[in-house]
Coordinates of C-alpha atoms in Angstrom, one line a residue:
M1 CA -9.7 -3.7 0.6
K2 CA -6.0 -4.5 -1.1
L3 CA -5.4 0.2 0.1
W4 CA -5.1 4.9 -0.6
M5 CA -3.9 12.0 -3.7
S6 CA -2.2 14.4 -6.4
S7 CA -0.1 16.7 -6.8
S8 CA 1.4 19.3 -9.2
S9 CA 4.6 19.0 -10.4
T10 CA 5.2 22.6 -9.8
A11 CA 4.8 24.7 -7.5
T12 CA 2.3 27.1 -6.6
T13 CA 1.7 30.1 -4.5
G14 CA -1.8 31.1 -2.0
E15 CA -3.5 32.1 0.8
V16 CA -3.5 29.2 3.2
G17 CA -6.5 31.5 5.2
S18 CA -9.0 30.9 2.4
L19 CA -8.4 27.1 2.1
G20 CA -8.7 26.9 5.8
N21 CA -12.0 28.1 6.1
N22 CA -12.9 25.6 3.0
L23 CA -11.8 22.8 4.4
Q24 CA -13.9 24.1 7.9
R25 CA -17.4 23.5 6.0
N26 CA -16.1 20.6 4.0
C27 CA -14.1 18.4 7.4
L28 CA -16.4 19.4 10.8
Q29 CA -19.8 17.6 9.1
S30 CA -17.8 15.2 7.4
R31 CA 0.4 -7.0 3.5
Y32 CA 1.9 -7.6 7.1
L33 CA 1.2 -5.7 9.9
N34 CA 3.0 -7.9 11.8
G35 CA 1.8 -10.3 11.7
V36 CA -1.1 -9.4 10.1
L37 CA -1.4 -7.7 6.2
I38 CA -4.3 -5.4 6.0
R39 CA -5.2 -4.8 2.6
G40 CA -5.2 -1.8 1.0
I41 CA -2.1 0.2 3.3
A42 CA 0.5 0.6 1.9
F43 CA 4.2 0.4 3.3
G44 CA 7.0 1.0 1.2
I45 CA 12.3 1.3 0.5
A46 CA 15.0 4.4 -0.2
M47 CA 17.6 2.2 -1.8
L48 CA 14.4 -0.1 -3.4
L49 CA 11.0 -0.2 -2.3
I50 CA 8.4 -0.8 -4.8
G51 CA 4.7 -0.5 -3.1
W52 CA 4.0 -3.5 -1.1
S53 CA 0.0 -2.6 -1.4
L54 CA -2.6 -1.1 -4.0
P55 CA -3.4 2.4 -4.1
A56 CA -5.8 3.1 -7.0
A57 CA -5.6 2.0 -11.0
N58 CA -5.3 4.7 -13.2
W59 CA -7.4 4.3 -16.5
A60 CA -7.9 7.5 -18.2
Q61 CA -11.3 6.7 -19.6
S62 CA -14.0 9.0 -18.2
P63 CA -17.4 6.8 -15.9
A64 CA -20.7 7.8 -16.7
E65 CA -22.3 10.1 -15.1
P66 CA -25.0 8.1 -13.5
L67 CA -21.8 5.8 -12.4
I68 CA -19.5 8.5 -10.5
N69 CA -23.2 9.6 -8.8
Q70 CA -24.1 5.9 -7.4
T71 CA -20.1 5.5 -6.6
L72 CA -20.1 9.2 -4.7
Q73 CA -23.5 7.5 -2.5
Q74 CA -22.1 4.9 -1.6
A75 CA -19.2 6.4 -0.3
R76 CA -21.4 8.2 1.3
E77 CA -23.0 5.4 3.5
F78 CA -19.3 4.5 4.3
E79 CA -18.5 8.1 5.4
E80 CA -21.1 8.2 8.0
K81 CA -21.0 5.3 9.6
G82 CA -17.4 5.8 9.8
Q83 CA -16.3 2.9 7.9
W84 CA -13.5 4.9 6.1
A85 CA -11.6 2.0 4.9
D86 CA -14.4 1.3 2.1
A87 CA -15.7 5.0 1.3
L88 CA -11.7 5.0 0.5
S89 CA -12.0 2.2 -1.9
I90 CA -15.2 3.1 -3.2
Y91 CA -13.1 6.4 -4.4
Q92 CA -10.8 4.7 -5.6
Q93 CA -13.0 2.4 -8.4
A94 CA -14.0 5.2 -9.1
L95 CA -10.3 6.5 -9.6
R96 CA -9.4 3.5 -11.7
K97 CA -11.5 4.9 -15.0
S98 CA -11.6 8.5 -13.8
P99 CA -8.0 9.2 -12.5
H100 CA -7.9 13.1 -13.0
D101 CA -10.8 13.9 -11.8
T102 CA -10.4 16.8 -9.1
D103 CA -13.1 16.3 -6.7
L104 CA -12.4 12.4 -6.4
L105 CA -8.9 13.1 -5.8
H106 CA -9.2 15.9 -3.3
K107 CA -13.0 13.4 -2.0
R108 CA -10.3 10.1 -1.3
A109 CA -8.0 12.2 -0.1
L110 CA -10.1 12.8 3.0
A111 CA -11.0 9.9 3.6
R112 CA -7.1 8.7 3.4
L113 CA -6.1 11.2 6.2
H114 CA -9.2 10.4 8.0
F115 CA -8.6 6.0 8.0
D116 CA -4.8 7.2 9.1
L117 CA -6.1 9.0 12.1
A118 CA -7.9 6.5 13.0
H119 CA -5.4 4.0 12.3
R120 CA -2.0 6.7 14.0
Y121 CA -4.7 6.6 17.1
G122 CA -4.9 3.3 17.3
D123 CA -0.7 2.6 16.4
S124 CA 0.4 2.2 20.8
S125 CA 4.1 3.3 19.5
F126 CA 2.8 7.1 17.1
L127 CA 1.1 8.0 21.0
Q128 CA 4.1 7.1 22.8
Q129 CA 5.7 9.4 19.5
V130 CA 3.6 12.6 20.3
R131 CA 3.7 12.3 24.3
V132 CA 8.0 11.9 24.7
T133 CA 7.6 14.6 21.9
N134 CA 8.8 17.9 23.7
S135 CA 7.8 21.2 20.7
E136 CA 11.5 21.2 19.6
L137 CA 11.9 17.9 18.5
A138 CA 8.2 18.1 17.0
N139 CA 9.7 21.2 15.2
T140 CA 12.3 19.6 14.4
T141 CA 11.2 17.0 13.4
Y142 CA 8.6 18.8 11.5
S143 CA 11.1 20.3 8.7
E144 CA 13.1 17.3 8.3
I145 CA 10.8 16.1 6.6
L146 CA 9.4 19.1 4.2
Q147 CA 13.8 18.9 3.8
K148 CA 13.6 15.2 2.4
V149 CA 10.4 16.1 1.1
Q150 CA 12.8 18.8 -1.1
S151 CA 15.4 16.9 -1.6
Y152 CA 14.2 13.3 -2.9
Y153 CA 10.4 13.5 -3.7
V154 CA 9.9 12.8 -7.6
D155 CA 8.0 15.5 -8.1
Q156 CA 9.1 19.6 -6.8
P157 CA 7.2 19.9 -3.4
D158 CA 3.6 22.3 -3.1
W159 CA 3.7 23.8 -0.7
H160 CA 0.4 25.0 -1.2
S161 CA -0.3 22.1 -1.4
I162 CA 1.4 20.9 1.8
S163 CA 0.4 23.4 4.3
R164 CA -3.3 22.9 3.1
Y165 CA -3.7 19.6 3.5
G166 CA -2.0 20.2 7.2
L167 CA -4.4 22.1 8.6
I168 CA -7.6 19.3 6.0
S169 CA -5.8 16.8 9.3
L170 CA -5.6 19.2 12.0
N171 CA -9.5 20.0 10.6
I172 CA -10.3 16.0 11.1
A173 CA -8.1 15.7 14.3
L174 CA -10.1 18.2 16.0
S175 CA -13.1 16.8 14.9
S176 CA -12.0 13.3 16.0
T177 CA -13.3 11.5 19.5
E178 CA -10.2 10.1 19.3
F179 CA -7.8 12.7 18.9
T180 CA -10.4 15.5 21.3
N181 CA -10.6 12.5 24.3
L182 CA -6.6 12.2 24.2
H183 CA -5.3 15.7 23.9
C184 CA -8.3 18.4 24.7
S185 CA -10.6 16.3 26.7
Q186 CA -11.8 19.5 28.5
K187 CA -12.7 21.8 26.3
S188 CA -16.1 22.5 24.8
P189 CA -16.7 22.2 21.4
E190 CA -17.4 25.9 20.7
Q191 CA -13.8 26.6 22.8
I192 CA -12.7 24.1 19.5
Q193 CA -14.4 25.6 17.1
A194 CA -13.4 29.5 18.2
A195 CA -9.1 28.1 18.3
W196 CA -10.2 27.4 15.0
S197 CA -11.5 30.2 13.8
A198 CA -8.2 31.9 15.4
V199 CA -5.7 29.7 12.8
T200 CA -7.5 30.8 10.1
S201 CA -7.9 34.6 10.9
A202 CA -4.1 34.1 11.4
L203 CA -2.9 32.7 8.0
E204 CA -5.6 34.8 6.0
K205 CA -3.5 36.7 3.9
V206 CA -0.2 34.0 4.0
A207 CA 1.2 33.3 1.0
V208 CA 3.3 29.8 0.9
Q209 CA 5.6 29.3 -1.7
K210 CA 8.5 27.6 -0.5
R211 CA 9.0 25.2 2.1
A212 CA 10.4 27.3 5.0
D213 CA 6.3 28.8 4.8
S214 CA 5.6 25.7 5.4
L215 CA 7.4 24.8 8.2
W216 CA 6.2 29.0 9.5
V217 CA 2.3 27.9 9.0
A218 CA 2.3 24.3 11.1
Q219 CA 4.4 26.5 13.7
H220 CA 2.4 29.1 13.7
T221 CA -0.9 27.0 14.1
A222 CA 0.5 24.6 16.7
E223 CA 1.7 28.3 18.8
I224 CA -2.1 29.0 18.4
M225 CA -3.9 25.7 19.1
H226 CA -1.3 25.5 22.5
T227 CA -2.3 29.1 23.6
Q228 CA -5.6 28.1 22.8
L229 CA -6.9 24.7 23.7
G230 CA -3.4 23.3 25.5
L231 CA -2.8 21.3 22.5
P232 CA 0.3 19.7 23.0
I233 CA 3.0 21.2 20.1
S234 CA 3.6 17.5 19.0
A235 CA 0.3 16.8 18.4
T236 CA -0.6 19.3 16.1
M237 CA 2.2 19.3 14.7
F238 CA 2.3 15.6 13.6
E239 CA -1.1 15.9 11.7
F240 CA 0.8 18.4 9.8
V241 CA 3.4 15.7 8.8
S242 CA 0.8 13.3 7.9
G243 CA -1.2 16.1 5.6
A244 CA 1.9 16.7 4.0
I245 CA 3.2 14.0 3.1
A246 CA -0.9 13.0 2.1
A247 CA -0.6 16.0 -0.1
L248 CA 2.1 14.1 -2.4
D249 CA 0.7 10.8 -3.5
P250 CA -1.2 7.7 -3.2
Y251 CA 2.2 6.1 -2.0
S252 CA 3.7 8.6 0.0
G253 CA 3.7 8.4 3.9
F254 CA 4.7 9.0 7.4
M255 CA 5.6 5.6 9.2
S256 CA 5.0 4.9 13.0
A257 CA 8.0 2.9 15.1
N258 CA 5.3 0.1 14.4
Q259 CA 4.9 0.6 10.8
Y260 CA 8.6 1.4 9.9
G261 CA 9.6 -2.0 11.6
E262 CA 7.4 -4.1 10.2
T263 CA 8.2 -2.4 6.2
M264 CA 11.3 -3.6 7.7
S265 CA 10.4 -7.3 8.6
Q266 CA 8.1 -7.8 5.3
I267 CA 11.3 -7.2 3.4
E268 CA 13.6 -9.5 5.2
G269 CA 10.9 -11.7 4.9
N270 CA 9.3 -12.5 8.6
F271 CA 7.3 -10.9 11.3
V272 CA 5.9 -11.5 14.8
G273 CA 2.4 -12.0 14.5
L274 CA 0.1 -14.4 13.6
G275 CA 0.3 -14.7 10.2
V276 CA -2.7 -13.4 9.0
E277 CA -4.3 -11.3 6.0
L278 CA -7.3 -9.5 6.6
K279 CA -9.7 -7.3 4.9
L280 CA -11.0 -4.4 7.3
H281 CA -15.1 -4.2 8.3
A282 CA -16.7 -2.0 10.5
H283 CA -18.5 -4.7 13.3
Y284 CA -15.4 -8.0 12.7
L285 CA -12.3 -8.7 11.1
E286 CA -12.3 -11.2 8.3
I287 CA -9.3 -13.3 7.1
V288 CA -8.7 -13.5 3.5
N289 CA -5.4 -15.1 3.8
V290 CA -3.7 -17.7 6.3
I291 CA 0.5 -18.0 6.3
A292 CA -0.1 -22.4 7.1
A293 CA 3.3 -22.4 8.9
G294 CA 2.5 -20.0 11.1
P295 CA 0.7 -19.3 14.2
A296 CA -2.9 -18.6 12.8
G297 CA -2.8 -22.0 10.4
Q298 CA -1.2 -23.5 12.7
G299 CA -3.9 -23.1 15.4
G300 CA -7.6 -24.1 12.7
I301 CA -8.2 -20.5 11.1
K302 CA -9.0 -20.2 8.1
I303 CA -10.0 -18.6 5.2
G304 CA -13.7 -16.1 5.5
D305 CA -13.5 -16.4 9.6
R306 CA -14.4 -13.7 11.1
I307 CA -12.5 -11.9 13.8
I308 CA -15.4 -10.4 16.5
A309 CA -13.5 -10.1 19.6
I310 CA -10.4 -9.9 20.7
D311 CA -8.7 -10.4 24.1
G312 CA -12.5 -9.7 25.4
S313 CA -13.3 -6.7 23.6
L314 CA -16.0 -7.0 20.5
V315 CA -14.1 -5.8 16.9
S316 CA -17.7 -4.1 16.9
D317 CA -16.6 -2.0 20.0
V318 CA -12.9 -0.3 19.7
G319 CA -13.3 -0.4 15.7
S320 CA -11.9 -3.0 13.0
E321 CA -8.6 -0.2 12.6
K322 CA -7.8 -0.7 16.3
G323 CA -8.9 -4.5 16.5
A324 CA -6.0 -4.9 13.8
D325 CA -4.2 -3.5 16.3
M326 CA -4.3 -5.6 18.6
L327 CA -3.4 -8.6 17.0
R328 CA 0.4 -7.1 17.4
G329 CA 2.5 -7.5 20.3
I330 CA 5.8 -8.8 21.2
E331 CA 6.8 -12.7 20.5
G332 CA 5.7 -15.5 23.0
S333 CA 2.7 -13.0 24.0
T334 CA -0.8 -14.9 23.7
I335 CA -3.9 -13.5 22.7
N336 CA -7.8 -15.0 22.7
L337 CA -9.4 -14.9 19.4
V338 CA -12.9 -15.2 19.2
I339 CA -14.1 -16.3 15.6
S340 CA -17.4 -16.2 13.7
R341 CA -17.8 -19.2 11.0
H342 CA -19.9 -19.9 8.2
S343 CA -23.0 -21.1 11.1
Q344 CA -20.7 -21.5 14.0
N345 CA -20.8 -18.4 16.8
N346 CA -18.4 -17.8 19.2
L347 CA -16.4 -20.2 18.4
A348 CA -12.8 -19.3 20.5
F349 CA -8.8 -19.3 19.9
Q350 CA -5.8 -19.5 21.9
L351 CA -2.8 -18.5 19.6
K352 CA 0.6 -18.0 20.7
R353 CA 2.4 -15.0 18.6
R354 CA 5.6 -15.5 17.2
R355 CA 8.8 -15.1 13.9
V356 CA 6.9 -16.3 11.1
E357 CA 8.8 -17.1 7.4
I358 CA 6.6 -14.7 4.5
P359 CA 6.7 -17.4 1.4
S360 CA 7.3 -15.0 -1.8
L361 CA 6.4 -18.2 -4.1
E362 CA 3.3 -20.8 -3.2
Q363 CA 1.7 -23.4 -4.7
I364 CA 4.9 -25.1 -6.7
S365 CA 3.6 -27.8 -9.6
M366 CA 3.3 -29.3 -12.1
I367 CA 0.0 -28.8 -12.6
D368 CA 0.5 -30.5 -16.2
A369 CA 2.8 -33.6 -15.7
E370 CA 2.1 -35.5 -19.1
S371 CA 3.1 -31.8 -20.6
G372 CA 5.8 -31.2 -18.3
V373 CA 3.9 -27.6 -17.4
G374 CA 5.3 -26.3 -14.2
Y375 CA 3.5 -23.7 -11.9
M376 CA 4.7 -21.5 -9.6
K377 CA 3.3 -18.6 -7.3
L378 CA 4.8 -15.4 -6.6
S379 CA 2.9 -14.1 -4.0
N380 CA 5.5 -10.7 -3.4
F381 CA 9.0 -9.4 -3.7
Q382 CA 11.0 -10.2 -0.8
K383 CA 14.8 -9.9 -0.1
T384 CA 14.3 -13.5 -0.4
T385 CA 12.1 -14.0 -3.9
G386 CA 15.9 -14.9 -6.1
Q387 CA 17.2 -17.7 -4.5
D388 CA 13.5 -19.2 -3.0
L389 CA 13.1 -19.0 -7.1
D390 CA 15.7 -21.1 -8.0
K391 CA 14.9 -24.1 -5.5
A392 CA 11.6 -23.4 -6.5
L393 CA 13.0 -24.2 -10.0
W394 CA 15.4 -27.2 -9.8
Q395 CA 12.3 -28.8 -8.3
L396 CA 10.3 -28.2 -11.1
Q397 CA 13.4 -28.7 -13.3
Q398 CA 13.5 -32.2 -11.3
Q399 CA 9.3 -33.1 -11.8
G400 CA 10.4 -33.0 -15.3
M401 CA 9.7 -29.3 -15.9
R402 CA 9.1 -28.3 -19.5
S403 CA 7.7 -25.4 -19.3
L404 CA 6.9 -22.3 -17.1
I405 CA 4.0 -20.8 -15.4
V406 CA 4.3 -18.1 -13.3
D407 CA 1.7 -16.4 -11.8
V408 CA 1.9 -12.9 -10.1
R409 CA -2.1 -12.5 -10.0
G410 CA -2.7 -10.2 -6.6
N411 CA 0.8 -9.9 -6.2
P412 CA 1.1 -6.0 -5.9
G413 CA 5.2 -5.6 -5.8
G414 CA 7.8 -5.2 -3.1
L415 CA 11.1 -4.5 -4.0
L416 CA 12.9 -3.7 -7.0
T417 CA 15.9 -5.7 -6.4
A418 CA 14.2 -8.2 -6.4
A419 CA 11.8 -8.2 -9.2
V420 CA 15.0 -7.2 -11.2
D421 CA 16.7 -10.9 -9.2
V422 CA 13.2 -12.6 -10.8
A423 CA 13.4 -10.8 -14.5
N424 CA 17.4 -12.1 -14.9
R425 CA 16.7 -15.5 -14.1
F426 CA 15.2 -15.8 -17.2
I427 CA 17.0 -13.0 -19.7
E428 CA 20.5 -13.1 -20.7
S429 CA 21.2 -9.3 -21.6
G430 CA 19.3 -6.2 -22.5
V431 CA 17.6 -3.7 -20.2
I432 CA 15.1 -5.0 -16.9
V433 CA 13.7 -1.3 -15.8
S434 CA 14.8 1.6 -15.8
T435 CA 14.5 3.9 -12.6
K436 CA 14.0 8.3 -13.4
G437 CA 13.7 10.7 -10.6
R438 CA 14.0 14.2 -9.9
N439 CA 17.1 13.9 -8.1
P440 CA 19.7 12.7 -10.2
L441 CA 20.9 9.8 -7.8
E442 CA 17.5 8.5 -8.6
D443 CA 17.8 7.5 -12.5
Y444 CA 19.8 3.7 -12.5
T445 CA 19.6 1.9 -15.3
H446 CA 19.2 -2.5 -14.6
Q447 CA 20.6 -4.9 -16.5
A448 CA 20.2 -8.6 -17.0
Q449 CA 23.2 -11.0 -16.6
A450 CA 23.5 -14.3 -18.8
P451 CA 25.1 -16.1 -15.9
G452 CA 22.3 -18.5 -15.1
T453 CA 20.3 -17.5 -17.1
W454 CA 16.7 -20.4 -17.8
R455 CA 15.9 -20.9 -20.9
V456 CA 12.6 -22.8 -20.2
P457 CA 9.5 -21.2 -22.0
L458 CA 7.9 -19.4 -20.5
V459 CA 4.1 -17.6 -19.4
V460 CA 3.6 -14.8 -16.6
L461 CA -0.1 -14.8 -15.4
V462 CA -0.7 -10.9 -14.3
D463 CA -4.5 -9.4 -13.8
E464 CA -5.3 -5.4 -12.5
N465 CA -3.4 -5.8 -8.9
S466 CA 0.0 -7.4 -10.1
A467 CA 1.6 -4.1 -9.9
S468 CA 4.6 -2.3 -9.2
A469 CA 7.6 -5.2 -9.1
S470 CA 5.4 -7.4 -10.8
E471 CA 5.0 -4.9 -13.9
I472 CA 8.9 -4.5 -13.5
F473 CA 9.6 -8.4 -14.0
A474 CA 6.0 -8.7 -16.4
A475 CA 7.0 -5.6 -19.1
A476 CA 10.9 -7.4 -18.9
I477 CA 9.6 -10.4 -20.1
K478 CA 7.1 -8.9 -22.8
D479 CA 9.1 -6.1 -24.4
H480 CA 11.9 -9.0 -24.6
Q481 CA 9.7 -11.3 -26.0
R482 CA 11.1 -13.6 -23.6
G483 CA 7.5 -15.0 -22.4
R484 CA 3.9 -15.1 -23.4
I485 CA 1.6 -12.6 -20.9
V486 CA -1.7 -14.0 -20.2
G487 CA -4.5 -12.5 -18.2
H488 CA -6.0 -8.6 -17.6
Q489 CA -4.2 -5.2 -18.0
S490 CA -1.9 -4.7 -14.8
Y491 CA -2.6 -2.5 -12.3
G492 CA -0.3 0.6 -12.9
K493 CA 1.9 1.7 -11.0
G494 CA 4.9 3.0 -12.2
S495 CA 7.1 4.6 -9.0
V496 CA 9.4 3.3 -6.9
Q497 CA 9.3 4.8 -3.1
G498 CA 11.7 5.4 -0.7
I499 CA 12.2 4.7 2.8
F500 CA 14.0 6.9 4.9
P501 CA 14.4 7.0 8.9
L502 CA 13.7 10.2 11.0
N503 CA 17.0 11.2 12.3
T504 CA 15.1 13.5 14.4
G505 CA 12.5 10.5 16.1
S506 CA 11.5 6.9 16.1
G507 CA 9.4 6.3 13.0
G508 CA 10.2 7.0 9.3
L509 CA 9.0 8.6 5.9
R510 CA 8.0 6.8 3.0
L511 CA 8.8 8.5 -0.3
T512 CA 7.5 8.9 -4.3
T513 CA 11.3 9.4 -5.5
A514 CA 11.2 7.9 -9.0
K515 CA 9.6 7.0 -11.6
F516 CA 10.6 3.1 -13.7
Y517 CA 10.3 2.1 -17.3
S518 CA 9.8 -0.4 -19.1
P519 CA 13.1 -1.8 -21.1
Q520 CA 11.5 -0.4 -24.8
G521 CA 11.3 3.1 -22.7
N522 CA 7.7 2.8 -21.2
P523 CA 6.1 4.2 -18.7
I524 CA 4.0 1.7 -17.1
A525 CA 2.1 4.3 -14.7
Q526 CA -1.5 4.9 -15.2
V527 CA -0.9 2.4 -18.3
G528 CA 0.3 -0.7 -16.7
V529 CA 1.4 -3.8 -18.8
S530 CA -1.2 -5.3 -21.6
P531 CA -1.2 -9.2 -21.8
D532 CA -0.1 -10.5 -25.1
V533 CA -3.5 -13.3 -24.4
S534 CA -6.6 -11.2 -22.9
V535 CA -8.8 -13.6 -21.1
A536 CA -11.9 -12.9 -20.1
S537 CA -12.1 -13.4 -16.3
A538 CA -8.9 -13.3 -14.6
A539 CA -9.9 -13.9 -11.4
K540 CA -7.5 -16.3 -9.5
P541 CA -8.7 -19.6 -8.2
A542 CA -9.3 -19.3 -4.0
L543 CA -6.2 -20.6 -2.0
G544 CA -6.5 -23.9 -1.4
D545 CA -8.2 -24.3 -4.8
D546 CA -6.8 -28.0 -6.5
M547 CA -4.1 -26.5 -9.2
N548 CA -4.2 -29.9 -11.4
K549 CA -7.9 -28.8 -12.1
P550 CA -7.5 -25.6 -14.0
A551 CA -10.4 -25.7 -15.9
S552 CA -11.8 -23.6 -12.4
D553 CA -9.7 -20.8 -13.3
P554 CA -10.3 -19.3 -17.2
V555 CA -6.9 -17.7 -17.0
L556 CA -4.4 -20.9 -15.5
T557 CA -6.3 -23.2 -18.4
A558 CA -5.4 -20.5 -20.7
G559 CA -1.9 -20.0 -19.6
V560 CA -1.8 -24.1 -19.5
N561 CA -2.5 -24.2 -23.3
I562 CA 0.0 -21.2 -24.1
A563 CA 2.5 -22.9 -22.1
K564 CA 1.8 -26.5 -24.1
Q565 CA 1.5 -24.2 -27.8
E566 CA 5.6 -22.3 -26.6
F567 CA 6.9 -25.6 -25.6
A568 CA 6.4 -26.9 -28.9
R569 CA 7.2 -23.4 -30.6
F570 CA 11.3 -23.9 -28.6
Q571 CA 10.9 -27.3 -29.7
A572 CA 10.1 -26.8 -33.3
A573 CA 12.9 -23.6 -33.2
L574 CA 15.4 -26.4 -32.2
G575 CA 15.0 -28.9 -35.2
R576 CA 13.7 -31.3 -33.2

């Protein structure tokens, strides 16, 4: 579930009331998060970040009608079970081949709003924020967020769409037990329906054309809900916050205090937690990666393990989103897990949460010592990546490296500056990447700097999950003809996200602020980076496979052969 809607580039006008009636019919039917990276939840930073996880890829081919029908049926089945993460993943897969299908985009947006709601109401920092935020501060917070959208978002905001999805988010919340049990448990479904009807009636002839209109719609809705249901103003306003950001694009989002802190920890390359990567399922949490030096790795947790209970609570009872949230905690605190492993059930583990360093480089080795082929897996781009790369390069150099393979398959991205740093180690001069946004401050060209450049023959492995910062690096290498790109066409995420802390409250805002372009000016969005050598299977080996047996990995096998060829070419060019 490496996880996330689409907005028009021009503002439109419309009547919120009629939209409210439509959403009533539609909705009432309905990488390390504090030590846990949940695949697919995107986290983003004003200055630098370009994507930590993967929303749906975009390729401009329409799937056959039966495939769409099959996809929608499968997604509906997940929705009926409340498995919103799985439904969201299905829509994303469909949008890989039909990125402009408006029905799919809307369904994905609804699935995201359902997923986000469950995640918010399983987040203790968000619940605290709702509790302590009075009506004046709630209004000010939403106003600040709209102001930031107007100032920094890459496209001209569609204020009508922003208000529409704010209403959709609130409508979904009103049909959710997590929300209603907390805020209006004494109200009957008929009373809730009456309040909603009052909102749609009041907004029936309201045209939303500018930022002030969107603010008014949210405030007026919150007042009606407070009067009719006793719903806290803050509860309504934060649903508008979530819906408004979801209306922009798959990469933008609101972050609670916990999420904001975790994002900053990711950027720094460390966090407090267990050191595991999860995939969410209805009744358990699947371990898909483990940091060897973390509490989980040292405590005996293995890839493929299934967490079925946390501190005495079954994941099937509390839900996978809340279960993942329960893995968070303060440094030094303990947590008790019950694990299912293959045929073994009810394996008990007690772990202590602590600070864990996130490795940006893994599996550094001489994959073919006889031919001098070095290998490294670059798993993410963070603050420490540049210095980590330097250490790895010198390590391989001392072991006799003649050519190098850099594997960015499955790498969802990270810091733009880290991607530039990595490319700068291999490219002597010229453009590495350029960014362009609606705000002129986002327009910038990153140039290579010659000092410290490595001239070793280079091969870069990519796949459909190589995104953002990985694509910046791969595109720079390709455009400068500095190395060979091997594997599958990359993901196609060509936008930069900025993270903005909120001045009026805790948490922050992740906004798409710019789009990036390769050295030759080619867009990455919805295109990706095409390999020089396409390999039939780009599946990467599971962690723990013997990296000295590249035959188990066709892409790696091809990479080793090409690395040898590149070294021979390099020698010939030198006349040796």
